[in-house]
Short mmCIF file of C-alpha atoms in Angstrom, two decimals:
data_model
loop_
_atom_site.label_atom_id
_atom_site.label_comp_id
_atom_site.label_asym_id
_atom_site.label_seq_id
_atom_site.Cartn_x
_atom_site.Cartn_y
_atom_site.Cartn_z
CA UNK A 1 3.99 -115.24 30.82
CA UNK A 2 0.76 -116.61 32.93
CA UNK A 3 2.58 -117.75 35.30
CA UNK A 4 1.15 -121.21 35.38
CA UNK A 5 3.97 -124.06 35.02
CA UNK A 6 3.59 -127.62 34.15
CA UNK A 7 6.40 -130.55 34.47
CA UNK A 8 7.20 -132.76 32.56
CA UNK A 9 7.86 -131.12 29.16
CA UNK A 10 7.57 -134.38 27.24
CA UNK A 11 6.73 -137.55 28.83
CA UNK A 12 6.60 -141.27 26.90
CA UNK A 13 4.92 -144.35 28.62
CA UNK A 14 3.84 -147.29 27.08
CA UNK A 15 0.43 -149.14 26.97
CA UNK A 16 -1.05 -150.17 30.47
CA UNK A 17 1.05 -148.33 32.24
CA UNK A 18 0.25 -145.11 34.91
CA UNK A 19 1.17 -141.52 34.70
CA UNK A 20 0.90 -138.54 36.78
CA UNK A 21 1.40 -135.33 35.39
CA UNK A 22 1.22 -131.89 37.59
CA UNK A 23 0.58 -127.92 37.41
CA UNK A 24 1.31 -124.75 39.14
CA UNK A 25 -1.40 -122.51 39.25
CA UNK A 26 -0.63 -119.11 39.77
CA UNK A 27 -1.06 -117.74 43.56
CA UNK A 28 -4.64 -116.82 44.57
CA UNK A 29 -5.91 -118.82 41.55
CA UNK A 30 -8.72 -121.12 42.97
CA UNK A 31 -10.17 -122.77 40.01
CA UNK A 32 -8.06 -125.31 37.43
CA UNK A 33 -8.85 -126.85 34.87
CA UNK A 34 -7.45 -129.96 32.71
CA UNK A 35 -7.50 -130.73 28.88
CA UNK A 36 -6.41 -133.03 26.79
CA UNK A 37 -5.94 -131.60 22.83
CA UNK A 38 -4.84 -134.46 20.24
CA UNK A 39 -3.01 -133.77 17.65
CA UNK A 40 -5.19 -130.85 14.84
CA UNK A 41 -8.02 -130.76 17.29
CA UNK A 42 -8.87 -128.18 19.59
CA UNK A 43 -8.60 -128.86 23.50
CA UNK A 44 -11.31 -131.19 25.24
CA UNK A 45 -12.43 -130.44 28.85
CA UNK A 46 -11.36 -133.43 31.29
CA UNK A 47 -12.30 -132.13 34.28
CA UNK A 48 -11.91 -129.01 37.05
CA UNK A 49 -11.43 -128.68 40.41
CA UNK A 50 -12.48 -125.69 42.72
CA UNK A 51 -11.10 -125.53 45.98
CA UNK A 52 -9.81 -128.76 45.88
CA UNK A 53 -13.16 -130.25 44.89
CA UNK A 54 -13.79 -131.93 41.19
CA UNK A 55 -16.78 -129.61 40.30
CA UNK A 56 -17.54 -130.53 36.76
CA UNK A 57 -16.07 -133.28 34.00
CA UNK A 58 -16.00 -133.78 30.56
CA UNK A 59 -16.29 -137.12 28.61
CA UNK A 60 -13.31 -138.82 30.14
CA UNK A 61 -13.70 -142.65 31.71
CA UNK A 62 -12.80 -142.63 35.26
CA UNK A 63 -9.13 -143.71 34.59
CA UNK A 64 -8.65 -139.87 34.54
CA UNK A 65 -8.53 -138.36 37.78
CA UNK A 66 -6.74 -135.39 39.35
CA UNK A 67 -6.34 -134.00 42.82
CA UNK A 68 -5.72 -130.27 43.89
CA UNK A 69 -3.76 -129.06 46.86
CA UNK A 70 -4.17 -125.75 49.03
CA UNK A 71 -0.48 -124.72 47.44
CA UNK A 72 -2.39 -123.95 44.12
CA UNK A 73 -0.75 -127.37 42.63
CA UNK A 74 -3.00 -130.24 41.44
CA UNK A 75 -2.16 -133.50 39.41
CA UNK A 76 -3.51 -135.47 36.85
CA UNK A 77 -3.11 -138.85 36.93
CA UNK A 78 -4.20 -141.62 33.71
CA UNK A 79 -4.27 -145.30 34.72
CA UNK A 80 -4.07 -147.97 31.78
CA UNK A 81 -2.62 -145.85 29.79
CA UNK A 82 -4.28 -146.05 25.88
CA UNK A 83 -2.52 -145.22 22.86
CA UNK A 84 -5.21 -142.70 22.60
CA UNK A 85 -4.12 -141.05 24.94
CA UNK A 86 -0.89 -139.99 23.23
CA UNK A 87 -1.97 -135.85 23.33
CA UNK A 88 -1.13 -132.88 24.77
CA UNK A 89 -2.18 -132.34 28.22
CA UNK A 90 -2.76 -128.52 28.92
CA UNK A 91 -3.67 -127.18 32.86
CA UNK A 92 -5.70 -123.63 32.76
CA UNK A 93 -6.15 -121.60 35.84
CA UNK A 94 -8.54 -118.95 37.09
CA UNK A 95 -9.19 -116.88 40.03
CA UNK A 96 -12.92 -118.03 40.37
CA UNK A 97 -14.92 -120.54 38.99
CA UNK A 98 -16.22 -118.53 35.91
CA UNK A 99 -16.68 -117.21 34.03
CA UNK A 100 -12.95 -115.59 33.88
CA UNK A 101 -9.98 -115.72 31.98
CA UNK A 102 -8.30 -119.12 32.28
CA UNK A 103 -4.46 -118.74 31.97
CA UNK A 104 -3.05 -121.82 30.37
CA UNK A 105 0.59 -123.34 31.00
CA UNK A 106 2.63 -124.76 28.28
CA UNK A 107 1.61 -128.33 28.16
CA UNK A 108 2.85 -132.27 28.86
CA UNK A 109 3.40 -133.89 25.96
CA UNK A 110 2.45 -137.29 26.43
CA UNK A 111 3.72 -140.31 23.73
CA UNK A 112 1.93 -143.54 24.54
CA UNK A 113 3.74 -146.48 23.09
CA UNK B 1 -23.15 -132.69 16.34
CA UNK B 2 -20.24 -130.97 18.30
CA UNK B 3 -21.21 -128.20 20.35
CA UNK B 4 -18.94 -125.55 18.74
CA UNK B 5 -17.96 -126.02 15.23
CA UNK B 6 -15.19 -123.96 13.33
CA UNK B 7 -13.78 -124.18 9.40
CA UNK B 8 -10.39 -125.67 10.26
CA UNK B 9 -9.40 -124.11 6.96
CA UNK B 10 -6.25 -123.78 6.50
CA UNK B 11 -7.17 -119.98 5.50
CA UNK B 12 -4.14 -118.77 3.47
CA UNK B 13 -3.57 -114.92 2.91
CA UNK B 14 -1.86 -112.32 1.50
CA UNK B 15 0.18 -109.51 4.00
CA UNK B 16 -2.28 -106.79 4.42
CA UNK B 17 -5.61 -108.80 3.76
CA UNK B 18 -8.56 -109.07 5.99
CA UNK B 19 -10.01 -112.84 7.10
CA UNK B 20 -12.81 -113.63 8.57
CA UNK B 21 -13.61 -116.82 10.90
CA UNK B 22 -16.90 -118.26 11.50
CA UNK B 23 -18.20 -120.70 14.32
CA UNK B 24 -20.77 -121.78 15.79
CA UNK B 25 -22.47 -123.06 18.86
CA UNK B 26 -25.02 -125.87 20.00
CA UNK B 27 -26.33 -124.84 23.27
CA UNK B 28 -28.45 -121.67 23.39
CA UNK B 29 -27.79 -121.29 27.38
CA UNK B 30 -23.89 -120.85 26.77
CA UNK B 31 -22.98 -117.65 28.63
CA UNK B 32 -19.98 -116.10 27.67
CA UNK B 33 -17.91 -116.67 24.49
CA UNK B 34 -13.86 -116.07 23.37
CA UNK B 35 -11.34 -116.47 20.79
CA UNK B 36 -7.93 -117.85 21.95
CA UNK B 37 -4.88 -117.85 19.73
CA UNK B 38 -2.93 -120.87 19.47
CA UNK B 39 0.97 -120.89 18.14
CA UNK B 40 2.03 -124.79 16.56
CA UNK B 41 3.42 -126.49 19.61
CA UNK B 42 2.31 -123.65 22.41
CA UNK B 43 -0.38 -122.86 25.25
CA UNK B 44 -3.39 -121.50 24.02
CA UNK B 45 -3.90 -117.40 24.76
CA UNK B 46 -6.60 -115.96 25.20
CA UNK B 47 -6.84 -113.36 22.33
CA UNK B 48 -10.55 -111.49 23.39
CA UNK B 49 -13.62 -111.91 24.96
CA UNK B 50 -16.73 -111.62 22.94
CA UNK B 51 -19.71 -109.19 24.03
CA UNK B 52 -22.80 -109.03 22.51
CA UNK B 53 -23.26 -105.58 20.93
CA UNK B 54 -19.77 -106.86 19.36
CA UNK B 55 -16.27 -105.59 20.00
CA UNK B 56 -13.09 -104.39 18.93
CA UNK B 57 -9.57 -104.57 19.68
CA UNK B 58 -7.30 -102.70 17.50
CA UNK B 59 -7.30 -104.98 14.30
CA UNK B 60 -9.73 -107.32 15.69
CA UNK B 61 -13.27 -107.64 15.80
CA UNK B 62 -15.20 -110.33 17.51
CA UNK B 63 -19.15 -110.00 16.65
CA UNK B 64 -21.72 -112.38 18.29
CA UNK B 65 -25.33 -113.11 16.99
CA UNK B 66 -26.80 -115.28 19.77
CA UNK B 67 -29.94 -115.43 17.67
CA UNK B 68 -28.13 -117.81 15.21
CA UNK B 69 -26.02 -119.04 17.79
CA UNK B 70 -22.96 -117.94 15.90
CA UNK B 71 -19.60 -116.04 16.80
CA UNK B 72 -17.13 -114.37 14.16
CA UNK B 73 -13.75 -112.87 14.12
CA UNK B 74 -12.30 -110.52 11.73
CA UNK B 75 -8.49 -109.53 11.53
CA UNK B 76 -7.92 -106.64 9.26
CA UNK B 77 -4.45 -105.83 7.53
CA UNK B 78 -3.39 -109.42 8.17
CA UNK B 79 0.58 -109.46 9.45
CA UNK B 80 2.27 -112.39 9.27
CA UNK B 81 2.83 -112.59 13.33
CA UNK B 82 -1.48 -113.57 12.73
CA UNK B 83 0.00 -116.89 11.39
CA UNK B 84 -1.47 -119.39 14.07
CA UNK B 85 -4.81 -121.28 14.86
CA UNK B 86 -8.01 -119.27 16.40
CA UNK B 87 -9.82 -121.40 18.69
CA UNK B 88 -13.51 -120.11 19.38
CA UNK B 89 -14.35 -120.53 22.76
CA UNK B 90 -17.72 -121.13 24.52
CA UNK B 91 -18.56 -121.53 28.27
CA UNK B 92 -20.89 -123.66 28.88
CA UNK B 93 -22.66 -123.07 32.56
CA UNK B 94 -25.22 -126.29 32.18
CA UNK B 95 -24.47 -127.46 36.31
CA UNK B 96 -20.71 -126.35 36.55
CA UNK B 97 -18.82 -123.94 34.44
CA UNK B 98 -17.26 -125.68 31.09
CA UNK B 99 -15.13 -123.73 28.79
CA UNK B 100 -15.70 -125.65 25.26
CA UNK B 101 -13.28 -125.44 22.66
CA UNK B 102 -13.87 -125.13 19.26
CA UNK B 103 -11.48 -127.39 16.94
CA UNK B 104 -9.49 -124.26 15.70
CA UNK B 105 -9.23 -122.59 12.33
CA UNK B 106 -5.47 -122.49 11.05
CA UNK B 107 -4.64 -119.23 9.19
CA UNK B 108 -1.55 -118.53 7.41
CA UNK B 109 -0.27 -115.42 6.07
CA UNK B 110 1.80 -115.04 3.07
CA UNK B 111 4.38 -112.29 2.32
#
């Protein structure tokens, strides 16, 4: 496996509301990334964090943010929750900050209802 | 126009037959380029890099032609373990590093 965790599994909200969802990088791995893939599309690049600095974003509105920590764990957190965002929520991490193999972890489904 | 475009297909083949998967890319800076396989409902994985004078990996070959801006991946002697979605993969280094995803081509094989 990549070693690279995620919690929760499956996760359902409803409209408006806030969610935080986390991910385990694997040890030594300074670079993660976050992406959201809806449903027959491929995954879209939120945003990544180096060193526990945001150091590049994708098309997201700033209701998406994140956080890293030194313990190679970081969060992403959705405020206002949209029934858009209903997707699956996928962390990648990497020893540097490219380019690299990114190991992925299994995903967050989130239902927004 | 996206920045990397793939045939979502689905591709549907016979045991033993070779495919071939096309995609290509907007921005002629993009750096390095892969193909990740994605099982329904799992993680994608990265599958291989691709290298300009082309490469190989056992049944795989990944080919890139930065001239047209356009990657390809062929599977030979399809099995039906191949049954999944290919997701072309292009990093984009325009400020920060940004690893853009193609939407996937599904491929089924048949016995």
């Amino acid at each position: 496996e990549t070693g690279v965790t995620q919690s929760p599994t499956h996760l359902i909200k409803t409209r408006g509301q806030q969610v935080t969802l986390r991910c385990s990088s694997q040890s030594g791995h300074n670079t993660v990334s976050w992406y959201q893939q809806a449903l027959g599309q491929g995954p879209q690049f939120i945003f990544q964090y180096y060193r526990e600095e945001e150091n590049g974003r994708g098309n997201f509105p700033p209701r998406f943010s994140g956080l890293q920590f030194p313990n190679y764990s970081s969060e992403l957190n959705v405020n206002a929750l949209e029934l858009d965002d209903s997707a699956l929520y996928l962390c990648a991490s990497m020893a540097g900050q490219g380019p690299d193999t990114q190991y992925f972890g299994p995903g967050t489904r989130l239902t927004v209802l | 126009r996206k920045e990397v475009e793939q045939d979502p297909g689905p591709f549907n083949v016979p045991e033993g037959a070779t495919v071939a998967f096309n995609c290509t890319y907007s921005n002629s800076a993009s750096q390095s380029f892969f193909w990740y396989r994605q099982d329904c409902r799992k993680e994608p994985k990265l599958l291989m890099s691709v290298y300009s004078s082309g490469n190989e990996d056992g049944r795989f070959t990944a080919q890139l032609n930065r001239a047209s801006q356009y990657i390809s991946l062929l599977i030979r002697d399809s099995k039906l373990s191949d049954s999944a979605t290919y997701l072309c993969v292009v990093l984009s280094t325009s400020g920060t590093y940004k690893y853009i995803f193609g939407t996937g081509t599904r491929l089924k094989v048949l016995a």
